[in-house]
Amino acid sequence: SSQFKQQLTVLVSNISQTRPYYVRCVNPNGLKRSALYIKGHVLHQLRCGGVMEAVKVTRAGFPSRYKHADFLARYGLLFPPELRRASGEARDTVLRALRHLALDDSQFRVGLTKVFFRLGQMEDLEKRRMGRLGEFATKVQTCVRRVFARRRFVRLRAAAIMLQAGARGRAGRRVYRARLELVSAQLLQRNIRMYVKRAAFNRLRRGALLAQSAVRGRRARAVYAEMVRHHRAAKLQSAFRRMVAARAFLRLRRGAVAVQCCWRRVRAKRELKQLRIEARQVGTLEVKARQLEEKSGALEREVASLRAQLADAQASGGGDAVASSHVLDPADAQLLEQAKSRHCARS
């Protein structure tokens, strides 16, 4: 009895964890053996319990029923993608899906939480579902077969390419060897012809160079002789022009020295006269007068030295006198010119 109570407690706990609508215990056999199922014995119990009649009644109404979410999850592949991605209420989605399947309204009913179908509708839906699954399987098989066929084709193409490459390489090597022999022969011929032509050209160039060198040497010697003549004439002209210029310079220097002497003597006399006048007018300027007298004496001595230089210049002549001559500054030359003009005017 304790074992029976324990089994009953386990059964009640299992029933409480589920949501059964009808529970019926059926004895599989009357011999109380395990793994023994007697169909007549079970069918007799179902008939006596009214189960068969209940099934007949249920099949006469809407025996197939699904929750909205379960129905959409199982038969969603029969619907278009926008219905599968719809975010509205499940009942509205189921109604639109059933209308899309073109089912007769009398063959189904949509409740608040479930959808009900008459007998035979689920078989039709399952057939459609299996057909769609078959299409998907065919597509998958097509993709898989395409992949395998492509791999086989790639392997065959790679092998064909390798064979073609080998054959073409062998043929190309033959052609290359033939062309190499042809090119080698042409290169040898070209080198021999080049050597012959180059030897002839070198002989011709040496002859041309000898002729050119002879002609250019003759022209260069003629040009050199002409340059020597021009150089000697230029030296002669420069010597003559130097002599003429030296003579003109000596004449000009003698005249300049004479004019300087006259002008300095006249200027010294004027200064001495002015100093004497100032000395007579101002007695306190005697010291200054003496200084002026000393200066006049220095000027007279300078005039005497200039006369001596003039006499020396008149006595000497030639290129050495030109080199050692005293050149007048522009101011003294101007004074000499003024003194000369005054002397001429007085005379």
mmCIF file of C-alpha atoms in Angstrom:
data_model
loop_
_atom_site.group_PDB
_atom_site.id
_atom_site.type_symbol
_atom_site.label_atom_id
_atom_site.label_comp_id
_atom_site.label_asym_id
_atom_site.label_seq_id
_atom_site.Cartn_x
_atom_site.Cartn_y
_atom_site.Cartn_z
ATOM 1 C CA SER A 1 0.000 0.000 0.000
ATOM 2 C CA SER A 2 2.890 2.379 0.719
ATOM 3 C CA GLN A 3 4.342 1.692 -2.745
ATOM 4 C CA PHE A 4 0.940 2.419 -4.317
ATOM 5 C CA LYS A 5 0.685 5.673 -2.386
ATOM 6 C CA GLN A 6 4.163 6.643 -3.493
ATOM 7 C CA GLN A 7 3.377 5.925 -7.147
ATOM 8 C CA LEU A 8 0.116 7.847 -6.844
ATOM 9 C CA THR A 9 1.967 10.804 -5.352
ATOM 10 C CA VAL A 10 4.477 10.832 -8.211
ATOM 11 C CA LEU A 11 1.619 10.642 -10.727
ATOM 12 C CA VAL A 12 -0.219 13.537 -9.093
ATOM 13 C CA SER A 13 2.993 15.653 -9.041
ATOM 14 C CA ASN A 14 3.589 14.960 -12.734
ATOM 15 C CA ILE A 15 -0.013 15.847 -13.554
ATOM 16 C CA SER A 16 0.278 19.071 -11.576
ATOM 17 C CA GLN A 17 3.394 20.073 -13.491
ATOM 18 C CA THR A 18 1.606 19.625 -16.853
ATOM 19 C CA ARG A 19 -1.693 20.877 -18.168
ATOM 20 C CA PRO A 20 -3.595 17.813 -19.356
ATOM 21 C CA TYR A 21 -7.149 18.096 -20.537
ATOM 22 C CA TYR A 22 -8.027 14.404 -20.230
ATOM 23 C CA VAL A 23 -6.270 11.623 -18.328
ATOM 24 C CA ARG A 24 -7.189 7.996 -18.921
ATOM 25 C CA CYS A 25 -5.253 5.014 -17.651
ATOM 26 C CA VAL A 26 -5.225 2.092 -20.118
ATOM 27 C CA ASN A 27 -4.069 -1.413 -19.190
ATOM 28 C CA PRO A 28 -1.947 -2.763 -22.085
ATOM 29 C CA ASN A 29 -2.535 -6.433 -21.163
ATOM 30 C CA GLY A 30 -4.312 -8.561 -18.630
ATOM 31 C CA LEU A 31 -1.257 -10.698 -17.830
ATOM 32 C CA LYS A 32 0.568 -7.924 -16.003
ATOM 33 C CA ARG A 33 3.689 -8.295 -18.150
ATOM 34 C CA SER A 34 6.011 -5.553 -19.309
ATOM 35 C CA ALA A 35 6.604 -4.783 -22.988
ATOM 36 C CA LEU A 36 3.373 -6.603 -23.965
ATOM 37 C CA TYR A 37 0.716 -4.691 -25.874
ATOM 38 C CA ILE A 38 -2.580 -6.431 -26.754
ATOM 39 C CA LYS A 39 -4.531 -4.346 -29.299
ATOM 40 C CA GLY A 40 -7.958 -5.973 -28.692
ATOM 41 C CA HIS A 41 -7.671 -5.536 -24.928
ATOM 42 C CA VAL A 42 -6.699 -1.855 -25.313
ATOM 43 C CA LEU A 43 -9.458 -1.202 -27.909
ATOM 44 C CA HIS A 44 -12.053 -2.778 -25.629
ATOM 45 C CA GLN A 45 -11.028 -0.453 -22.792
ATOM 46 C CA LEU A 46 -11.205 2.629 -25.080
ATOM 47 C CA ARG A 47 -14.689 1.660 -26.333
ATOM 48 C CA CYS A 48 -15.914 1.009 -22.846
ATOM 49 C CA GLY A 49 -14.482 4.332 -21.641
ATOM 50 C CA GLY A 50 -16.149 6.278 -24.480
ATOM 51 C CA VAL A 51 -12.847 7.457 -25.876
ATOM 52 C CA MET A 52 -13.652 6.281 -29.409
ATOM 53 C CA GLU A 53 -16.923 8.132 -29.392
ATOM 54 C CA ALA A 54 -15.220 11.287 -28.121
ATOM 55 C CA VAL A 55 -12.681 11.045 -30.931
ATOM 56 C CA LYS A 56 -15.489 10.648 -33.483
ATOM 57 C CA VAL A 57 -17.267 13.700 -32.072
ATOM 58 C CA THR A 58 -14.033 15.708 -32.077
ATOM 59 C CA ARG A 59 -13.280 14.750 -35.674
ATOM 60 C CA ALA A 60 -16.735 15.826 -36.683
ATOM 61 C CA GLY A 61 -16.002 19.348 -35.373
ATOM 62 C CA PHE A 62 -12.533 21.029 -35.345
ATOM 63 C CA PRO A 63 -10.205 18.306 -34.174
ATOM 64 C CA SER A 64 -6.941 20.041 -35.102
ATOM 65 C CA ARG A 65 -5.939 23.005 -33.002
ATOM 66 C CA TYR A 66 -2.750 25.043 -32.573
ATOM 67 C CA LYS A 67 -1.702 28.016 -30.568
ATOM 68 C CA HIS A 68 -1.084 31.091 -32.647
ATOM 69 C CA ALA A 69 2.677 31.169 -31.973
ATOM 70 C CA ASP A 70 3.048 27.427 -32.587
ATOM 71 C CA PHE A 71 1.070 27.628 -35.827
ATOM 72 C CA LEU A 72 3.206 30.539 -37.106
ATOM 73 C CA ALA A 73 6.405 28.787 -36.042
ATOM 74 C CA ARG A 74 5.499 25.508 -37.798
ATOM 75 C CA TYR A 75 3.882 26.794 -40.985
ATOM 76 C CA GLY A 76 5.649 30.162 -41.270
ATOM 77 C CA LEU A 77 7.665 28.994 -44.270
ATOM 78 C CA LEU A 78 4.391 28.894 -46.292
ATOM 79 C CA PHE A 79 3.851 32.625 -45.775
ATOM 80 C CA PRO A 80 5.574 35.576 -47.463
ATOM 81 C CA PRO A 81 8.476 37.225 -45.586
ATOM 82 C CA GLU A 82 6.468 40.321 -44.608
ATOM 83 C CA LEU A 83 3.999 38.145 -42.690
ATOM 84 C CA ARG A 84 6.821 36.324 -40.909
ATOM 85 C CA ARG A 85 8.357 39.647 -39.884
ATOM 86 C CA ALA A 86 5.029 41.229 -38.850
ATOM 87 C CA SER A 87 5.150 42.836 -35.410
ATOM 88 C CA GLY A 88 1.380 43.092 -34.752
ATOM 89 C CA GLU A 89 -0.907 40.792 -32.784
ATOM 90 C CA ALA A 90 -0.538 37.064 -33.404
ATOM 91 C CA ARG A 91 -4.287 36.626 -34.131
ATOM 92 C CA ASP A 92 -4.236 39.224 -36.960
ATOM 93 C CA THR A 93 -1.076 37.692 -38.371
ATOM 94 C CA VAL A 94 -2.706 34.227 -38.381
ATOM 95 C CA LEU A 95 -5.822 35.571 -40.160
ATOM 96 C CA ARG A 96 -3.733 37.200 -42.889
ATOM 97 C CA ALA A 97 -1.644 34.048 -43.234
ATOM 98 C CA LEU A 98 -4.739 31.831 -43.639
ATOM 99 C CA ARG A 99 -6.195 34.197 -46.230
ATOM 100 C CA HIS A 100 -2.858 34.069 -48.047
ATOM 101 C CA LEU A 101 -3.124 30.236 -48.093
ATOM 102 C CA ALA A 102 -6.583 30.601 -49.768
ATOM 103 C CA LEU A 103 -8.378 28.344 -47.248
ATOM 104 C CA ASP A 104 -12.141 28.282 -47.044
ATOM 105 C CA ASP A 105 -13.464 30.207 -44.044
ATOM 106 C CA SER A 106 -15.673 27.275 -43.095
ATOM 107 C CA GLN A 107 -12.660 24.994 -42.674
ATOM 108 C CA PHE A 108 -11.035 26.916 -39.818
ATOM 109 C CA ARG A 109 -11.805 29.169 -36.893
ATOM 110 C CA VAL A 110 -9.461 31.616 -35.180
ATOM 111 C CA GLY A 111 -9.886 32.000 -31.464
ATOM 112 C CA LEU A 112 -8.258 34.309 -28.966
ATOM 113 C CA THR A 113 -5.287 32.032 -28.321
ATOM 114 C CA LYS A 114 -5.712 29.125 -30.772
ATOM 115 C CA VAL A 115 -6.641 28.377 -34.323
ATOM 116 C CA PHE A 116 -8.952 25.388 -35.109
ATOM 117 C CA PHE A 117 -9.122 23.321 -38.306
ATOM 118 C CA ARG A 118 -11.602 20.780 -39.613
ATOM 119 C CA LEU A 119 -10.655 17.256 -40.546
ATOM 120 C CA GLY A 120 -8.260 17.063 -43.508
ATOM 121 C CA GLN A 121 -6.995 20.648 -43.369
ATOM 122 C CA MET A 122 -3.901 19.791 -41.359
ATOM 123 C CA GLU A 123 -3.029 17.052 -43.851
ATOM 124 C CA ASP A 124 -3.243 19.631 -46.636
ATOM 125 C CA LEU A 125 -1.074 22.080 -44.682
ATOM 126 C CA GLU A 126 1.438 19.354 -43.891
ATOM 127 C CA LYS A 127 1.527 18.396 -47.554
ATOM 128 C CA ARG A 128 2.206 22.011 -48.506
ATOM 129 C CA ARG A 129 4.826 22.260 -45.777
ATOM 130 C CA MET A 130 6.545 19.104 -46.959
ATOM 131 C CA GLY A 131 6.421 20.405 -50.523
ATOM 132 C CA ARG A 132 8.067 23.665 -49.438
ATOM 133 C CA LEU A 133 10.635 21.751 -47.412
ATOM 134 C CA GLY A 134 11.249 19.628 -50.491
ATOM 135 C CA GLU A 135 11.828 22.803 -52.509
ATOM 136 C CA PHE A 136 14.237 24.080 -49.881
ATOM 137 C CA ALA A 137 15.976 20.709 -49.795
ATOM 138 C CA THR A 138 16.204 20.803 -53.588
ATOM 139 C CA LYS A 139 17.748 24.272 -53.432
ATOM 140 C CA VAL A 140 20.189 23.151 -50.764
ATOM 141 C CA GLN A 141 21.034 20.057 -52.803
ATOM 142 C CA THR A 142 21.455 22.261 -55.854
ATOM 143 C CA CYS A 143 23.867 24.548 -53.991
ATOM 144 C CA VAL A 144 25.781 21.593 -52.552
ATOM 145 C CA ARG A 145 25.956 19.855 -55.922
ATOM 146 C CA ARG A 146 27.008 23.137 -57.525
ATOM 147 C CA VAL A 147 29.775 23.489 -54.942
ATOM 148 C CA PHE A 148 30.991 19.925 -55.525
ATOM 149 C CA ALA A 149 30.670 20.318 -59.298
ATOM 150 C CA ARG A 150 32.531 23.599 -59.147
ATOM 151 C CA ARG A 151 35.285 22.047 -57.057
ATOM 152 C CA ARG A 152 35.561 19.181 -59.529
ATOM 153 C CA PHE A 153 35.538 21.665 -62.413
ATOM 154 C CA VAL A 154 38.232 23.764 -60.709
ATOM 155 C CA ARG A 155 40.380 20.670 -60.190
ATOM 156 C CA LEU A 156 39.853 19.601 -63.801
ATOM 157 C CA ARG A 157 40.572 23.105 -65.042
ATOM 158 C CA ALA A 158 43.722 23.319 -62.905
ATOM 159 C CA ALA A 159 44.860 19.965 -64.268
ATOM 160 C CA ALA A 160 44.059 21.069 -67.835
ATOM 161 C CA ILE A 161 45.902 24.329 -67.275
ATOM 162 C CA MET A 162 48.907 22.453 -65.934
ATOM 163 C CA LEU A 163 48.850 20.115 -68.953
ATOM 164 C CA GLN A 164 48.448 23.037 -71.323
ATOM 165 C CA ALA A 165 51.216 24.941 -69.533
ATOM 166 C CA GLY A 166 53.535 21.943 -69.823
ATOM 167 C CA ALA A 167 52.756 21.468 -73.494
ATOM 168 C CA ARG A 168 53.039 25.164 -74.262
ATOM 169 C CA GLY A 169 56.255 25.395 -72.241
ATOM 170 C CA ARG A 170 57.774 22.522 -74.194
ATOM 171 C CA ALA A 171 56.707 24.084 -77.485
ATOM 172 C CA GLY A 172 57.905 27.493 -76.311
ATOM 173 C CA ARG A 173 61.297 26.087 -75.333
ATOM 174 C CA ARG A 174 61.629 24.557 -78.778
ATOM 175 C CA VAL A 175 60.733 27.860 -80.419
ATOM 176 C CA TYR A 176 63.084 29.666 -78.034
ATOM 177 C CA ARG A 177 65.984 27.386 -78.890
ATOM 178 C CA ALA A 178 65.322 27.875 -82.610
ATOM 179 C CA ARG A 179 65.102 31.649 -82.210
ATOM 180 C CA LEU A 180 68.196 31.638 -80.003
ATOM 181 C CA GLU A 181 70.156 29.840 -82.690
ATOM 182 C CA LEU A 182 68.860 32.291 -85.298
ATOM 183 C CA VAL A 183 69.693 35.294 -83.132
ATOM 184 C CA SER A 184 73.162 33.884 -82.362
ATOM 185 C CA ALA A 185 73.852 33.427 -86.078
ATOM 186 C CA GLN A 186 72.617 36.948 -86.821
ATOM 187 C CA LEU A 187 74.740 38.343 -83.991
ATOM 188 C CA LEU A 188 77.837 36.556 -85.283
ATOM 189 C CA GLN A 189 77.223 37.836 -88.813
ATOM 190 C CA ARG A 190 76.621 41.338 -87.534
ATOM 191 C CA ASN A 191 79.860 41.324 -85.524
ATOM 192 C CA ILE A 192 81.897 40.071 -88.484
ATOM 193 C CA ARG A 193 80.389 42.676 -90.797
ATOM 194 C CA MET A 194 80.933 45.344 -88.160
ATOM 195 C CA TYR A 195 84.598 44.361 -87.815
ATOM 196 C CA VAL A 196 85.162 44.542 -91.590
ATOM 197 C CA LYS A 197 83.336 47.876 -91.924
ATOM 198 C CA ARG A 198 85.094 49.305 -88.864
ATOM 199 C CA ALA A 199 88.542 48.360 -90.216
ATOM 200 C CA ALA A 200 87.749 50.057 -93.547
ATOM 201 C CA PHE A 201 86.354 53.094 -91.729
ATOM 202 C CA ASN A 202 89.463 53.375 -89.507
ATOM 203 C CA ARG A 203 91.727 53.328 -92.574
ATOM 204 C CA LEU A 204 89.620 55.994 -94.234
ATOM 205 C CA ARG A 205 89.528 58.111 -91.061
ATOM 206 C CA ARG A 206 93.298 57.953 -90.602
ATOM 207 C CA GLY A 207 93.796 59.154 -94.193
ATOM 208 C CA ALA A 208 91.258 61.977 -93.678
ATOM 209 C CA LEU A 209 92.922 62.994 -90.413
ATOM 210 C CA LEU A 210 96.362 63.139 -92.061
ATOM 211 C CA ALA A 211 95.004 65.312 -94.885
ATOM 212 C CA GLN A 212 93.134 67.567 -92.477
ATOM 213 C CA SER A 213 96.168 67.939 -90.194
ATOM 214 C CA ALA A 214 98.367 68.913 -93.156
ATOM 215 C CA VAL A 215 95.888 71.528 -94.409
ATOM 216 C CA ARG A 216 95.253 72.899 -90.901
ATOM 217 C CA GLY A 217 99.003 73.056 -90.201
ATOM 218 C CA ARG A 218 99.619 75.079 -93.347
ATOM 219 C CA ARG A 219 96.789 77.471 -92.479
ATOM 220 C CA ALA A 220 97.998 77.802 -88.896
ATOM 221 C CA ARG A 221 101.552 78.619 -90.009
ATOM 222 C CA ALA A 222 100.268 81.295 -92.388
ATOM 223 C CA VAL A 223 98.105 82.789 -89.623
ATOM 224 C CA TYR A 224 101.080 82.728 -87.236
ATOM 225 C CA ALA A 225 103.350 84.532 -89.727
ATOM 226 C CA GLU A 226 100.663 87.195 -90.230
ATOM 227 C CA MET A 227 100.331 87.606 -86.449
ATOM 228 C CA VAL A 228 104.148 88.022 -86.124
ATOM 229 C CA ARG A 229 104.131 90.745 -88.790
ATOM 230 C CA HIS A 230 101.267 92.553 -87.064
ATOM 231 C CA HIS A 231 103.049 92.286 -83.716
ATOM 232 C CA ARG A 232 106.297 93.753 -85.062
ATOM 233 C CA ALA A 233 104.454 96.601 -86.791
ATOM 234 C CA ALA A 234 102.570 97.343 -83.568
ATOM 235 C CA LYS A 235 105.850 97.449 -81.605
ATOM 236 C CA LEU A 236 107.395 99.830 -84.161
ATOM 237 C CA GLN A 237 104.317 102.087 -84.065
ATOM 238 C CA SER A 238 104.312 102.116 -80.263
ATOM 239 C CA ALA A 239 108.029 103.082 -80.144
ATOM 240 C CA PHE A 240 107.523 105.932 -82.651
ATOM 241 C CA ARG A 241 104.423 107.205 -80.835
ATOM 242 C CA ARG A 242 106.305 107.063 -77.510
ATOM 243 C CA MET A 243 109.148 109.193 -78.930
ATOM 244 C CA VAL A 244 106.721 111.768 -80.367
ATOM 245 C CA ALA A 245 104.810 111.923 -77.089
ATOM 246 C CA ALA A 246 108.049 112.297 -75.094
ATOM 247 C CA ARG A 247 109.141 115.228 -77.207
ATOM 248 C CA ALA A 248 105.753 116.913 -76.864
ATOM 249 C CA PHE A 249 105.808 116.307 -73.127
ATOM 250 C CA LEU A 250 109.269 117.856 -72.738
ATOM 251 C CA ARG A 251 108.179 120.939 -74.603
ATOM 252 C CA LEU A 252 105.062 121.225 -72.508
ATOM 253 C CA ARG A 253 106.956 120.721 -69.264
ATOM 254 C CA ARG A 254 109.555 123.404 -70.094
ATOM 255 C CA GLY A 255 106.792 125.883 -70.862
ATOM 256 C CA ALA A 256 104.936 124.950 -67.693
ATOM 257 C CA VAL A 257 108.051 125.418 -65.516
ATOM 258 C CA ALA A 258 108.708 128.845 -67.065
ATOM 259 C CA VAL A 259 105.112 129.920 -66.524
ATOM 260 C CA GLN A 260 105.187 128.647 -62.926
ATOM 261 C CA CYS A 261 108.355 130.625 -62.221
ATOM 262 C CA CYS A 262 106.892 133.812 -63.624
ATOM 263 C CA TRP A 263 103.609 133.392 -61.828
ATOM 264 C CA ARG A 264 105.166 132.544 -58.472
ATOM 265 C CA ARG A 265 107.559 135.523 -58.732
ATOM 266 C CA VAL A 266 104.679 137.881 -59.527
ATOM 267 C CA ARG A 267 102.579 136.475 -56.675
ATOM 268 C CA ALA A 268 105.517 136.739 -54.266
ATOM 269 C CA LYS A 269 106.093 140.368 -55.215
ATOM 270 C CA ARG A 270 102.423 141.169 -54.698
ATOM 271 C CA GLU A 271 102.396 139.542 -51.302
ATOM 272 C CA LEU A 272 105.601 141.327 -50.295
ATOM 273 C CA LYS A 273 104.170 144.642 -51.396
ATOM 274 C CA GLN A 274 100.976 144.027 -49.498
ATOM 275 C CA LEU A 275 102.888 143.023 -46.387
ATOM 276 C CA ARG A 276 105.008 146.176 -46.547
ATOM 277 C CA ILE A 277 101.865 148.283 -46.860
ATOM 278 C CA GLU A 278 100.298 146.534 -43.907
ATOM 279 C CA ALA A 279 103.571 146.873 -41.933
ATOM 280 C CA ARG A 280 103.653 150.632 -42.500
ATOM 281 C CA GLN A 281 100.017 151.003 -41.564
ATOM 282 C CA VAL A 282 100.137 148.864 -38.439
ATOM 283 C CA GLY A 283 103.241 149.081 -36.275
ATOM 284 C CA THR A 284 102.259 146.095 -34.253
ATOM 285 C CA LEU A 285 102.586 143.801 -37.301
ATOM 286 C CA GLU A 286 106.388 143.983 -37.635
ATOM 287 C CA VAL A 287 106.753 140.393 -36.598
ATOM 288 C CA LYS A 288 104.346 139.356 -39.263
ATOM 289 C CA ALA A 289 106.208 141.421 -41.828
ATOM 290 C CA ARG A 290 109.431 139.698 -40.958
ATOM 291 C CA GLN A 291 107.676 136.348 -41.398
ATOM 292 C CA LEU A 292 106.421 137.470 -44.782
ATOM 293 C CA GLU A 293 109.908 138.555 -45.740
ATOM 294 C CA GLU A 294 111.181 135.145 -44.780
ATOM 295 C CA LYS A 295 108.449 133.591 -46.853
ATOM 296 C CA SER A 296 109.296 135.817 -49.812
ATOM 297 C CA GLY A 297 112.915 134.755 -49.453
ATOM 298 C CA ALA A 298 111.821 131.137 -49.533
ATOM 299 C CA LEU A 299 109.786 131.836 -52.616
ATOM 300 C CA GLU A 300 112.761 133.484 -54.278
ATOM 301 C CA ARG A 301 114.881 130.508 -53.450
ATOM 302 C CA GLU A 302 112.188 128.260 -54.882
ATOM 303 C CA VAL A 303 112.110 130.393 -58.038
ATOM 304 C CA ALA A 304 115.843 130.015 -58.280
ATOM 305 C CA SER A 305 115.511 126.236 -57.909
ATOM 306 C CA LEU A 306 112.845 126.189 -60.581
ATOM 307 C CA ARG A 307 115.138 128.170 -62.890
ATOM 308 C CA ALA A 308 117.840 125.640 -62.236
ATOM 309 C CA GLN A 309 115.450 122.794 -63.006
ATOM 310 C CA LEU A 310 114.413 124.606 -66.185
ATOM 311 C CA ALA A 311 118.010 124.938 -67.239
ATOM 312 C CA ASP A 312 118.628 121.255 -66.501
ATOM 313 C CA ALA A 313 115.536 120.270 -68.473
ATOM 314 C CA GLN A 314 116.693 122.333 -71.433
ATOM 315 C CA ALA A 315 120.102 120.708 -71.281
ATOM 316 C CA SER A 316 118.803 117.101 -71.070
ATOM 317 C CA GLY A 317 116.611 115.342 -73.672
ATOM 318 C CA GLY A 318 115.314 111.817 -74.503
ATOM 319 C CA GLY A 319 113.271 109.033 -72.904
ATOM 320 C CA ASP A 320 115.113 109.134 -69.491
ATOM 321 C CA ALA A 321 114.141 112.791 -68.955
ATOM 322 C CA VAL A 322 110.530 111.881 -69.495
ATOM 323 C CA ALA A 323 110.728 109.158 -66.858
ATOM 324 C CA SER A 324 112.300 111.458 -64.182
ATOM 325 C CA SER A 325 110.236 114.599 -64.937
ATOM 326 C CA HIS A 326 108.170 116.504 -62.380
ATOM 327 C CA VAL A 327 104.467 116.586 -63.265
ATOM 328 C CA LEU A 328 102.572 119.807 -62.430
ATOM 329 C CA ASP A 329 99.283 119.722 -60.595
ATOM 330 C CA PRO A 330 96.204 121.273 -62.298
ATOM 331 C CA ALA A 331 96.186 124.373 -59.979
ATOM 332 C CA ASP A 332 99.804 125.326 -60.787
ATOM 333 C CA ALA A 333 99.159 124.806 -64.479
ATOM 334 C CA GLN A 334 96.175 127.194 -64.305
ATOM 335 C CA LEU A 335 98.272 129.801 -62.454
ATOM 336 C CA LEU A 336 101.011 129.517 -65.053
ATOM 337 C CA GLU A 337 98.498 130.070 -67.825
ATOM 338 C CA GLN A 338 97.086 133.198 -66.067
ATOM 339 C CA ALA A 339 100.601 134.635 -65.435
ATOM 340 C CA LYS A 340 101.605 134.013 -69.038
ATOM 341 C CA SER A 341 98.510 135.794 -70.345
ATOM 342 C CA ARG A 342 99.127 138.803 -68.037
ATOM 343 C CA HIS A 343 102.790 138.988 -69.067
ATOM 344 C CA CYS A 344 101.774 139.019 -72.707
ATOM 345 C CA ALA A 345 99.179 141.704 -72.023
ATOM 346 C CA ARG A 346 101.765 143.938 -70.267
ATOM 347 C CA SER A 347 104.292 143.535 -73.023
#
